[in-house]
Every structure is written in structure tokens, then in C-alpha cells.
PDB file of C-alpha atoms and ligand atoms in Angstrom:
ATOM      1  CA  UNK A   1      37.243 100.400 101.359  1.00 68.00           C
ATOM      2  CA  UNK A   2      34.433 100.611  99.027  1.00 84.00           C
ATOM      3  CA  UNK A   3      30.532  99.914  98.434  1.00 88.00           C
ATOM      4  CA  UNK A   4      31.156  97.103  97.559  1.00 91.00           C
ATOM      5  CA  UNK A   5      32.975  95.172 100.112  1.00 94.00           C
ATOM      6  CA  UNK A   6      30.528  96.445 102.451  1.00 94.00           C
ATOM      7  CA  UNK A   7      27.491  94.956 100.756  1.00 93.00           C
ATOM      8  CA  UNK A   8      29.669  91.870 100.519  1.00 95.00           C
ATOM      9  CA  UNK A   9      30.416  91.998 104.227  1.00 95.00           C
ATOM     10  CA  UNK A  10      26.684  92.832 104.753  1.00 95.00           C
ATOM     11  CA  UNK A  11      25.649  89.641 102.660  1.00 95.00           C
ATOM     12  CA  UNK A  12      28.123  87.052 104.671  1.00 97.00           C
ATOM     13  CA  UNK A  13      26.368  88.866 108.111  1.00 96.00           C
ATOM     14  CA  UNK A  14      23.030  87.994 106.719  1.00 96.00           C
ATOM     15  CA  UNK A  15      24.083  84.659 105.252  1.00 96.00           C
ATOM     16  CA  UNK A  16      25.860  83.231 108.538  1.00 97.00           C
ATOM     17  CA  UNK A  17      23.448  84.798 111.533  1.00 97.00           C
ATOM     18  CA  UNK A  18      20.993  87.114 110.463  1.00 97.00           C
ATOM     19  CA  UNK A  19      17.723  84.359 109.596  1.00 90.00           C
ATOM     20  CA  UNK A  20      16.083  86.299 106.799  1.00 96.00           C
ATOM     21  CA  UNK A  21      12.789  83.900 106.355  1.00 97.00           C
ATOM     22  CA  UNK A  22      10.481  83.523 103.457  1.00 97.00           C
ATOM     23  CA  UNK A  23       7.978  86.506 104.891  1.00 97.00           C
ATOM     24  CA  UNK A  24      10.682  88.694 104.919  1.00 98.00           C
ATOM     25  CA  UNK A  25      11.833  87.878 101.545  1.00 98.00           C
ATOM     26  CA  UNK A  26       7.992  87.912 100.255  1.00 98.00           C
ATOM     27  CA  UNK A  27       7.662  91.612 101.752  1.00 98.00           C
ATOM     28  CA  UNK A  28      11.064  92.660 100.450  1.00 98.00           C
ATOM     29  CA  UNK A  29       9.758  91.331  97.030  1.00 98.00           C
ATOM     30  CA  UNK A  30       6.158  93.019  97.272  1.00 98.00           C
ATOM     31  CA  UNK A  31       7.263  96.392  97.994  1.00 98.00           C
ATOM     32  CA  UNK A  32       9.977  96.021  94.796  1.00 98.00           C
ATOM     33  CA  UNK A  33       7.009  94.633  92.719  1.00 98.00           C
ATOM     34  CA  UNK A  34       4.756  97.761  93.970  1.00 98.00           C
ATOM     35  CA  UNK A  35       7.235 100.413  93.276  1.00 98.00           C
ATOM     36  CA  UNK A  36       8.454 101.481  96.682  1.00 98.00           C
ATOM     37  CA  UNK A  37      11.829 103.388  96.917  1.00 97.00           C
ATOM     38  CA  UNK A  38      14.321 100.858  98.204  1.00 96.00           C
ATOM     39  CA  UNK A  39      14.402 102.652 101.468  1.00 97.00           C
ATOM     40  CA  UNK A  40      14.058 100.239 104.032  1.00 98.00           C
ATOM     41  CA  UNK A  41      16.219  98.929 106.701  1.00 98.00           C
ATOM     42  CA  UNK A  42      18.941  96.048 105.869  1.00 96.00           C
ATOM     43  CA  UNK A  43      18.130  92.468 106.797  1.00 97.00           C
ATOM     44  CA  UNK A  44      20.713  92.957 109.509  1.00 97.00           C
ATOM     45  CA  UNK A  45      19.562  96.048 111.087  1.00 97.00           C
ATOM     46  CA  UNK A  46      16.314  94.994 111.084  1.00 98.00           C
ATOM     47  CA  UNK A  47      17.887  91.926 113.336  1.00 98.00           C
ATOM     48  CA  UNK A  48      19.380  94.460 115.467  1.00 98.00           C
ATOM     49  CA  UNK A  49      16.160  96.397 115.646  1.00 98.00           C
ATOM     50  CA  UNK A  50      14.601  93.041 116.306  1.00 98.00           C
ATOM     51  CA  UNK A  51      17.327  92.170 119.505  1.00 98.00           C
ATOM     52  CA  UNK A  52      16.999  95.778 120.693  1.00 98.00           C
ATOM     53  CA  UNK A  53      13.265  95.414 121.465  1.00 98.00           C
ATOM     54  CA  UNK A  54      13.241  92.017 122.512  1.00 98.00           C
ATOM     55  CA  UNK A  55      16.330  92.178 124.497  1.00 98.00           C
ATOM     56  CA  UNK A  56      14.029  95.160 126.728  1.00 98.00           C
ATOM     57  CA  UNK A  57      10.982  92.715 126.688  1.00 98.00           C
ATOM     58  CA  UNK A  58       9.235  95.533 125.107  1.00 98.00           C
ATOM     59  CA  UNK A  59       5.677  95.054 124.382  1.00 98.00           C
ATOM     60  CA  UNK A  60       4.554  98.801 123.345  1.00 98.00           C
ATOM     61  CA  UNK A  61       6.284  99.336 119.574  1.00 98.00           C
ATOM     62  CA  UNK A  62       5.790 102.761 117.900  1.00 98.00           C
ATOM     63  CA  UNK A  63       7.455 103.370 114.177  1.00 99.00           C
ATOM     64  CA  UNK A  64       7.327 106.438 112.304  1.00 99.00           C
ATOM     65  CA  UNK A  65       7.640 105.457 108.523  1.00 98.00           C
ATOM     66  CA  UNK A  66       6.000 102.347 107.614  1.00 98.00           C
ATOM     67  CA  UNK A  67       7.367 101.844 103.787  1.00 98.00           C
ATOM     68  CA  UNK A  68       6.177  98.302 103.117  1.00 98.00           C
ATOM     69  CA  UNK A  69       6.495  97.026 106.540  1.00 98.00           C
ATOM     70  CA  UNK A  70       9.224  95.491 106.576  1.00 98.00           C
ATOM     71  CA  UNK A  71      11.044  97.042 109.790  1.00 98.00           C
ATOM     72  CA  UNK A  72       7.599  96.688 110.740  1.00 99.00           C
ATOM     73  CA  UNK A  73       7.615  92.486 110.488  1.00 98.00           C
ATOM     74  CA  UNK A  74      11.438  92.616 112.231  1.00 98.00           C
ATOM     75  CA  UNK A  75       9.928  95.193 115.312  1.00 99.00           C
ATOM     76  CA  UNK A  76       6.546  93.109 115.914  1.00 98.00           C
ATOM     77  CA  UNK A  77       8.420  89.607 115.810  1.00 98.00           C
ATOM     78  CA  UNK A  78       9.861  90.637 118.587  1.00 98.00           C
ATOM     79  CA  UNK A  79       6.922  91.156 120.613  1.00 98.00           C
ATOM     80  CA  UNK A  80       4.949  89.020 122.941  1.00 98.00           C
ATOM     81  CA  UNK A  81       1.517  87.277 122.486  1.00 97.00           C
ATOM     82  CA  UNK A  82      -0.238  90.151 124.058  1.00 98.00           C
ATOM     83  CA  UNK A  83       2.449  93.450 122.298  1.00 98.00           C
ATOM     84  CA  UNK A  84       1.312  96.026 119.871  1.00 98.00           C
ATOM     85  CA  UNK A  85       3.183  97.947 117.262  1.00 98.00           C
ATOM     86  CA  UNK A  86       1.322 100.919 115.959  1.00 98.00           C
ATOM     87  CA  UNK A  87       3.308 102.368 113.045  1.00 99.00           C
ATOM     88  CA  UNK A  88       2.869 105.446 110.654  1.00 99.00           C
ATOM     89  CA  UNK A  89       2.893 106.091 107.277  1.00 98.00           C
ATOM     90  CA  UNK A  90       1.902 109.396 104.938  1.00 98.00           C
ATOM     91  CA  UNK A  91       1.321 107.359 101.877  1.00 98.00           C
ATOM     92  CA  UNK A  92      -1.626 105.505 100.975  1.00 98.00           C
ATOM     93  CA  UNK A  93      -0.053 103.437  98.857  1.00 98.00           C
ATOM     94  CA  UNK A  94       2.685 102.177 101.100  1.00 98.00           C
ATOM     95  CA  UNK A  95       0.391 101.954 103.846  1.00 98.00           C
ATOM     96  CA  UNK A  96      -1.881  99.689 101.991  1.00 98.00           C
ATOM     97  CA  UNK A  97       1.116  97.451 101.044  1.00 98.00           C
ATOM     98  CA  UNK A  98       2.717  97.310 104.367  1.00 98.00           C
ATOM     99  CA  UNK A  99      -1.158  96.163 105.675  1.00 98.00           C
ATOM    100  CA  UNK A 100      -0.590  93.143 102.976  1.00 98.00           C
ATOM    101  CA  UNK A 101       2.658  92.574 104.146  1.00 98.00           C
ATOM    102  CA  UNK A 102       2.194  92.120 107.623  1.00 98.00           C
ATOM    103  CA  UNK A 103      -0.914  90.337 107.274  1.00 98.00           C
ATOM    104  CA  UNK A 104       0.949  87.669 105.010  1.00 98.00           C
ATOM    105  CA  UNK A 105       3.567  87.354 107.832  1.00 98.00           C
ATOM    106  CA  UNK A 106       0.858  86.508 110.129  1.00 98.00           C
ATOM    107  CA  UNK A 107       1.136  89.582 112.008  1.00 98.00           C
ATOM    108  CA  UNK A 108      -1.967  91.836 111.648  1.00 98.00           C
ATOM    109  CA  UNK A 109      -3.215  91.332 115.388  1.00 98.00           C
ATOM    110  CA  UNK A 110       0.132  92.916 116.181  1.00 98.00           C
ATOM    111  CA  UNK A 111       0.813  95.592 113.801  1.00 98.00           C
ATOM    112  CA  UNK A 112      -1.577  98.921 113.422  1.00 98.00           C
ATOM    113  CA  UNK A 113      -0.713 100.972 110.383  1.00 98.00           C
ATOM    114  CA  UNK A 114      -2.155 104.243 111.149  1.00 98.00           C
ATOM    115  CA  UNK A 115      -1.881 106.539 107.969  1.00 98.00           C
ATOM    116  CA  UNK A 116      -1.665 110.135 107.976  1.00 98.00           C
ATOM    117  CA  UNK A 117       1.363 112.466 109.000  1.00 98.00           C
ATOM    118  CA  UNK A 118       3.373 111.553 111.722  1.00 98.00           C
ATOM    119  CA  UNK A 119       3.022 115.042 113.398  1.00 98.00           C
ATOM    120  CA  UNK A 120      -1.035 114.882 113.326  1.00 98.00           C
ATOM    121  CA  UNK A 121      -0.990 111.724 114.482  1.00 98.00           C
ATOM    122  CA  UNK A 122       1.487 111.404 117.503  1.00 98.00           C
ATOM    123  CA  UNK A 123      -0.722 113.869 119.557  1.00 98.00           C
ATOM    124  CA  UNK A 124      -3.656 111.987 119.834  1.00 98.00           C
ATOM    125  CA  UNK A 125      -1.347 109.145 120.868  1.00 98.00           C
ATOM    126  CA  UNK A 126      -0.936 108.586 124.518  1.00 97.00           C
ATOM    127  CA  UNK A 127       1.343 105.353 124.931  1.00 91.00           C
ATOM    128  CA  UNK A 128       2.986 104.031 126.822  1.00 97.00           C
ATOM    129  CA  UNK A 129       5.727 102.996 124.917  1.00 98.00           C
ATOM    130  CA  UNK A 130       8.709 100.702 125.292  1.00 98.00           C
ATOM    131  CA  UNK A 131      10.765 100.837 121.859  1.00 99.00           C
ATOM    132  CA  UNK A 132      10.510 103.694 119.438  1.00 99.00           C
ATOM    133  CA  UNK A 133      12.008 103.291 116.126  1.00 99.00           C
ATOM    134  CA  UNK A 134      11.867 106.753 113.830  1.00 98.00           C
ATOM    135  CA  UNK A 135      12.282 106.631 110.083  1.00 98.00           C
ATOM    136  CA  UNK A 136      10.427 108.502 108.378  1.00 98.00           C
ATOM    137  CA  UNK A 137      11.287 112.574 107.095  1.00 98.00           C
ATOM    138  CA  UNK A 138      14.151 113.481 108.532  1.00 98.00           C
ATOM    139  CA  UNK A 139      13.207 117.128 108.957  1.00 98.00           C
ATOM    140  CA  UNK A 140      10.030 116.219 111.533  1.00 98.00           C
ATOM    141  CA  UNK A 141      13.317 113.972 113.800  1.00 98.00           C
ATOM    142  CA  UNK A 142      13.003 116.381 116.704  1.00 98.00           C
ATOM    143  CA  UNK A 143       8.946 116.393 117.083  1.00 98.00           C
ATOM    144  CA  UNK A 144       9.076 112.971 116.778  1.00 98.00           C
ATOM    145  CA  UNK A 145      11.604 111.951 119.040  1.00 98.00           C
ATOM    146  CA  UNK A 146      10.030 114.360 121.731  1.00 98.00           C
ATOM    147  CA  UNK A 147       6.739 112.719 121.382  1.00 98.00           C
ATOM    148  CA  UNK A 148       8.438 109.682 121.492  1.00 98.00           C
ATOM    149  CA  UNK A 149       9.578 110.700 124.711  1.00 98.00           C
ATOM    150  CA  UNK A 150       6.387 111.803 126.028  1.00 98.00           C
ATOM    151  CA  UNK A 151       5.083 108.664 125.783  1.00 98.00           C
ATOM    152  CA  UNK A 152       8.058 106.594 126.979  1.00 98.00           C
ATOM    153  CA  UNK A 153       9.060 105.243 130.513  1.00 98.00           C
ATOM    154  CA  UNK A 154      12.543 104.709 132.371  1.00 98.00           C
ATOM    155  CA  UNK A 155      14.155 101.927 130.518  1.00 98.00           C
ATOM    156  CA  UNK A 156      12.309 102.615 127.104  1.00 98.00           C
ATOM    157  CA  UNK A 157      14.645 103.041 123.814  1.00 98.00           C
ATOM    158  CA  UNK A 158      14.124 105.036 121.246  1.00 98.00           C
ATOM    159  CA  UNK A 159      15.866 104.790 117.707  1.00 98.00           C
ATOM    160  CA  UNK A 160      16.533 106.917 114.667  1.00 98.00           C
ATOM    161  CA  UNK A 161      17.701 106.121 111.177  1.00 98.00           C
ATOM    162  CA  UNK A 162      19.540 108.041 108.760  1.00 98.00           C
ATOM    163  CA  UNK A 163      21.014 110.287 110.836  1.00 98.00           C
ATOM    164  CA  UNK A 164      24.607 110.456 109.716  1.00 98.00           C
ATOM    165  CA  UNK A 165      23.689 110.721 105.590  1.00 96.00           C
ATOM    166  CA  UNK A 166      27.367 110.025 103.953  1.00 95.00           C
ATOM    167  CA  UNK A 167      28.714 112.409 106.571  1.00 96.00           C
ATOM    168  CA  UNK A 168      26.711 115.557 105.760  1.00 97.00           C
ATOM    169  CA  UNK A 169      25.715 115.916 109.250  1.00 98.00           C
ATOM    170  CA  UNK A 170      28.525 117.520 110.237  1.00 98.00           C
ATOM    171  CA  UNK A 171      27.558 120.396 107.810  1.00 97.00           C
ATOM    172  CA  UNK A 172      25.772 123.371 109.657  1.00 97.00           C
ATOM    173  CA  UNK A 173      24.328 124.556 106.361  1.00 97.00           C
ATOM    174  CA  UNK A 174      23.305 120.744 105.349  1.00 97.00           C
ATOM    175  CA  UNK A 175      19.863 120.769 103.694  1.00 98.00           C
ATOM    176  CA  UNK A 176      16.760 120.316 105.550  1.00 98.00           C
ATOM    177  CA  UNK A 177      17.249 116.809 106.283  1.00 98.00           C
ATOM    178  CA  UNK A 178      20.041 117.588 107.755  1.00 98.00           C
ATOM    179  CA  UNK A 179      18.649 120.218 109.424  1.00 98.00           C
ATOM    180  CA  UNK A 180      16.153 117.854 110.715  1.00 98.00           C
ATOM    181  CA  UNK A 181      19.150 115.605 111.862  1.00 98.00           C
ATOM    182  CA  UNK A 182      21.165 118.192 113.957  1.00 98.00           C
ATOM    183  CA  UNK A 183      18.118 119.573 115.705  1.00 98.00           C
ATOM    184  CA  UNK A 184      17.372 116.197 116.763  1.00 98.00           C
ATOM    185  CA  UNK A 185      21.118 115.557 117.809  1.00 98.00           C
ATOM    186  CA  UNK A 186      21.215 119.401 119.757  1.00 98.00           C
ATOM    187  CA  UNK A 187      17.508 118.268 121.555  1.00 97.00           C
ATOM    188  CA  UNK A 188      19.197 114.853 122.505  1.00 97.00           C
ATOM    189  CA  UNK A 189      22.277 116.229 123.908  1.00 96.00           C
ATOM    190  CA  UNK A 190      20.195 118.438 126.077  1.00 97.00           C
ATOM    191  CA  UNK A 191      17.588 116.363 126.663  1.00 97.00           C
ATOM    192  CA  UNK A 192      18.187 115.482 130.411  1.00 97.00           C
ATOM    193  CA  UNK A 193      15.544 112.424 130.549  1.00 98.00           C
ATOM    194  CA  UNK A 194      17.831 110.330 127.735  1.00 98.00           C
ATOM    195  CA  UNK A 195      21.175 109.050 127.547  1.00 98.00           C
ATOM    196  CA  UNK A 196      21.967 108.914 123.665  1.00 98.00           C
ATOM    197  CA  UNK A 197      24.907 108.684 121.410  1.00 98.00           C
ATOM    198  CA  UNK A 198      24.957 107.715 117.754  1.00 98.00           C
ATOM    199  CA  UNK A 199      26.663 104.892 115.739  1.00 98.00           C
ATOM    200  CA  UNK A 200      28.020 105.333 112.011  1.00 98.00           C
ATOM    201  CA  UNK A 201      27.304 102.173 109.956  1.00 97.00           C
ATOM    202  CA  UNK A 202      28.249 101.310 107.001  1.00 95.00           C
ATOM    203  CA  UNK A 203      26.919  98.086 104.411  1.00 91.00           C
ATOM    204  CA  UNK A 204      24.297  97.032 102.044  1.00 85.00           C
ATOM    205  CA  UNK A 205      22.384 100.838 102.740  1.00 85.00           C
ATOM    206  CA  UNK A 206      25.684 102.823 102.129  1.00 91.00           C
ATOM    207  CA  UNK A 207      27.026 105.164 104.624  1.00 95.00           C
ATOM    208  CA  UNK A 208      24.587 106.547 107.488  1.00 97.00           C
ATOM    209  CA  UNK A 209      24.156 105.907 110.997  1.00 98.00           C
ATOM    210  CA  UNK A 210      21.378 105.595 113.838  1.00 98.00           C
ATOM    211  CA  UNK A 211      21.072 107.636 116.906  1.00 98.00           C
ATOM    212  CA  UNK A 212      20.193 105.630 120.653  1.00 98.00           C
ATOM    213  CA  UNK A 213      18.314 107.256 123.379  1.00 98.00           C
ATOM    214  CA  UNK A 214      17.707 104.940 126.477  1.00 98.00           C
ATOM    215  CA  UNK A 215      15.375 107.099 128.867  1.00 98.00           C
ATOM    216  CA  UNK A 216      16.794 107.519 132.313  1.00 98.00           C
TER     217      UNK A 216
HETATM  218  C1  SAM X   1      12.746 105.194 105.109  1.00 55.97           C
HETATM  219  S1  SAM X   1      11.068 104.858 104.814  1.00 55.97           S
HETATM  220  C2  SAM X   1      10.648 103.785 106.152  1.00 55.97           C
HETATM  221  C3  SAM X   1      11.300 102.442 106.030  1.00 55.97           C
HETATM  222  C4  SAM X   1      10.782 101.427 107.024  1.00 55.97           C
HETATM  223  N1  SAM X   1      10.927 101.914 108.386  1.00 55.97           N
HETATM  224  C5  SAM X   1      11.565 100.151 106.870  1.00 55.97           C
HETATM  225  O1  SAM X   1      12.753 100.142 107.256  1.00 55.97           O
HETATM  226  O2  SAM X   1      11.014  99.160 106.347  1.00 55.97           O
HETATM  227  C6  SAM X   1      10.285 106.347 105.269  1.00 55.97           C
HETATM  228  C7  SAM X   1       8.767 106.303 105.191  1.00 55.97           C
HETATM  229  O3  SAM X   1       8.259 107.430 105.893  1.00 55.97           O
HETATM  230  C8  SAM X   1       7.131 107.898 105.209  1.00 55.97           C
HETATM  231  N2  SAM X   1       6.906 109.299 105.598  1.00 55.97           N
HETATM  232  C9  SAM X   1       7.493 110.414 105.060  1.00 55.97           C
HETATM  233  N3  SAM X   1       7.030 111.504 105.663  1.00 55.97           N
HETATM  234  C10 SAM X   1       6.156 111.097 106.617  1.00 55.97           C
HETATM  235  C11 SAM X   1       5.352 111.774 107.565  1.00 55.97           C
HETATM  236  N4  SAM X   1       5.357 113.111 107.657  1.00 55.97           N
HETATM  237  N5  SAM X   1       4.572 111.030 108.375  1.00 55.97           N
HETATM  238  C12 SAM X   1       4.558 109.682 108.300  1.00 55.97           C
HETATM  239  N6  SAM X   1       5.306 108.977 107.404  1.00 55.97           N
HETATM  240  C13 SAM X   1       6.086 109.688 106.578  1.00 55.97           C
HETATM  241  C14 SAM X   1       7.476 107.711 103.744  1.00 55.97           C
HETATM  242  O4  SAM X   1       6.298 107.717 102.954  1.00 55.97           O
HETATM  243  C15 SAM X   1       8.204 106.374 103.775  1.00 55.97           C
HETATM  244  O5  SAM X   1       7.313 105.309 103.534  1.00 55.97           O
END
């Protein structure tokens, strides 16, 4: 098994269901043409981030790492006429192309990009919240995920990236990503409001994994 078949494997997903449209492509392309790290979700996770949030009619979206939008356009398709995504993003520059992006895909009544830190700005948030998705640094997971929580409701979901990292997270003495990664997974476990596990994935983004919290 290798890279390479999954990216192939990833590619016939995309190609047979996924629906990848020309705004998605366009925003894909802008944030390549602008310089962002190629950091964002696949095409078919952001479907599956997509189905998670419309399959819980949710109409409160909050993201935590913005990039150039693009999990951004997947998240606020899924939304009703009258949903809101507010999502956060540290860097001017990706802030101010994930505005263009989501305007272009006719979303900007939808989508607030609030920039700034994720940790100043979560606190003067007060939700509610149906769907969380978190991906932005890894070592801020378990503030994140707890304000996530404040804000959330039985039924809500809540959603992490990156938080298997080619395996290091089994490493106690990971770096501080993975730090970041196995404080969120100790809060999670103990958490008695959630119900969480974690999936490993594998594809066109390598080897990593997201973590699930449905709040009880
Ligand atoms: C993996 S990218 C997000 C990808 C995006 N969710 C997508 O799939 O299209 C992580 C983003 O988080 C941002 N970020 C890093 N630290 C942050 C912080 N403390 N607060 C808010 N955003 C942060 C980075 O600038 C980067 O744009």
C-alpha cells in the first residue's frame, strides 16, 4: 500500500460521487495562485464534512482555521437559507482570500470570516452551535474543542482534523502538535457531555485522521 494508490483511490471517490463544482475548483485554484500551504481538506472530506452537517440539519457552523475557505464553501453549502458559518483565521492574508472565495461561490451572506486567534476570539462567542469543525493549530485542540462545547447543544457534532499525523499520536513525547492532539483525545475521553471516537484515514492528504464528538 502506498501514497500513491491512495490518491488514486481518492481521485476515482471524487470522480464517481464526490461533485467537486467549478467554485470549488476556482477556490482550490485561488488559494494555489495566492501562495497558501496546500493544507486544506480533500474534495471528499469536505463531502463528508458537507453530509455530516446537513445530515443534523445544522444551521449554526463554527470553523477554526479558515485557509482559503474552502472547507468553508463545503460546511456553508450545507446550510439552510436562514444558517450561518462564522469561521476563524490568524492570517490576514488567508482571511482576505477565503472572503474572495466565498463571495465568488455566492456565499458571503452565509460565511463570517472573523480574523484574529482562535483563543481571543471564541470567548466573546456565545453560540449556539450545531456543527463544529476544528482545523486550525493543533496545539490550541483542547481550548477549542471545550469552547466548542460550551456553545453546543444535545445532538451538536463537533469535528477535528489532523489528529492522527502519520501515527505520531501514539508518541507521549510527540511534539507540540501532538501534544495538542493527546490533550484533546485525554479531555474527550473524559469529557462526560460527548461521545467521541476517532477515525484513521488515509488518501489524497496522506495519513491522518479526524476525531467525532456528538454531545449527549
Ligand atoms: C489546516 S488550515 C485550515 C484548512 C481549512 N479548514 C480547509 O480545510 O480549507 C489551518 C489554518 O488555521 C490557521 N490558524 C493557525 N493558527 C491559528 C489560530 N491560533 N487561530 C486561528 N487560526 C489559526 C492557519 O493560518 C491556517 O489557515
Amino acid at each position: 500500500m502506498s501514497a500513491e494508490i491512495w490518491k488514486q483511490v481518492d481521485d476515482y471517490i471524487v470522480d464517481s460521487m464526490v461533485g467537486v463544482d467549478k467554485a470549488l475548483k476556482d477556490a482550490q485554484a485561488a488559494a494555489k495562485a495566492a501562495g497558501l500551504p496546500h493544507i486544506a481538506v480533500s474534495a471528499a472530506q469536505g463531502k463528508m464534512l458537507h453530509l455530516m452537517a446537513k445530515s443534523i440539519g445544522a444551521k449554526r457552523i463554527l470553523e477554526v482555521g479558515t485557509l482559503g475557505g474552502y472547507s468553508a464553501i463545503w460546511l456553508a453549502r450545507a446550510l439552510p437559507e436562514d444558517g450561518k458559518l462564522i469561521t476563524l483565521e490568524i492570517d490576514p492574508r488567508h482571511a482576505e482570500v477565503a472572503r474572495k472565495n466565498i463571495a465568488d461561490a455566492g456565499l458571503a451572506s452565509k460565511v463570517e470570516v472573523k480574523l484574529g486567534a482562535g483563543m481571543d476570539i471564541l470567548p466573546t462567542l456565545s453560540g449556539p452551535l450545531d456543527f463544529a469543525f476544528i482545523d486550525a493549530d493543533k496545539e490550541n485542540n483542547a481550548g477549542y474543542f471545550e469552547h466548542a462545547l460550551r456553545m453546543s447543544h444535545k445532538g451538536s457534532i463537533i469535528i477535528v482534523d489532523n489528529v492522527v499525523r502519520d501515527g505520531k499520536v501514539v508518541d507521549p513525547n510527540g511534539n507540540s502538535m501532538v501534544q495538542g492532539v493527546r490533550r484533546l483525545f485525554e479531555m474527550a475521553s473524559k469529557e462526560k457531555r460527548v461521545s467521541a471516537t476517532a477515525i484513521q484515514t488515509v488518501g489524497d492528504k496522506g495519513y491522518d485522521g479526524f476525531l467525532m464528538a456528538v454531545v449527549l
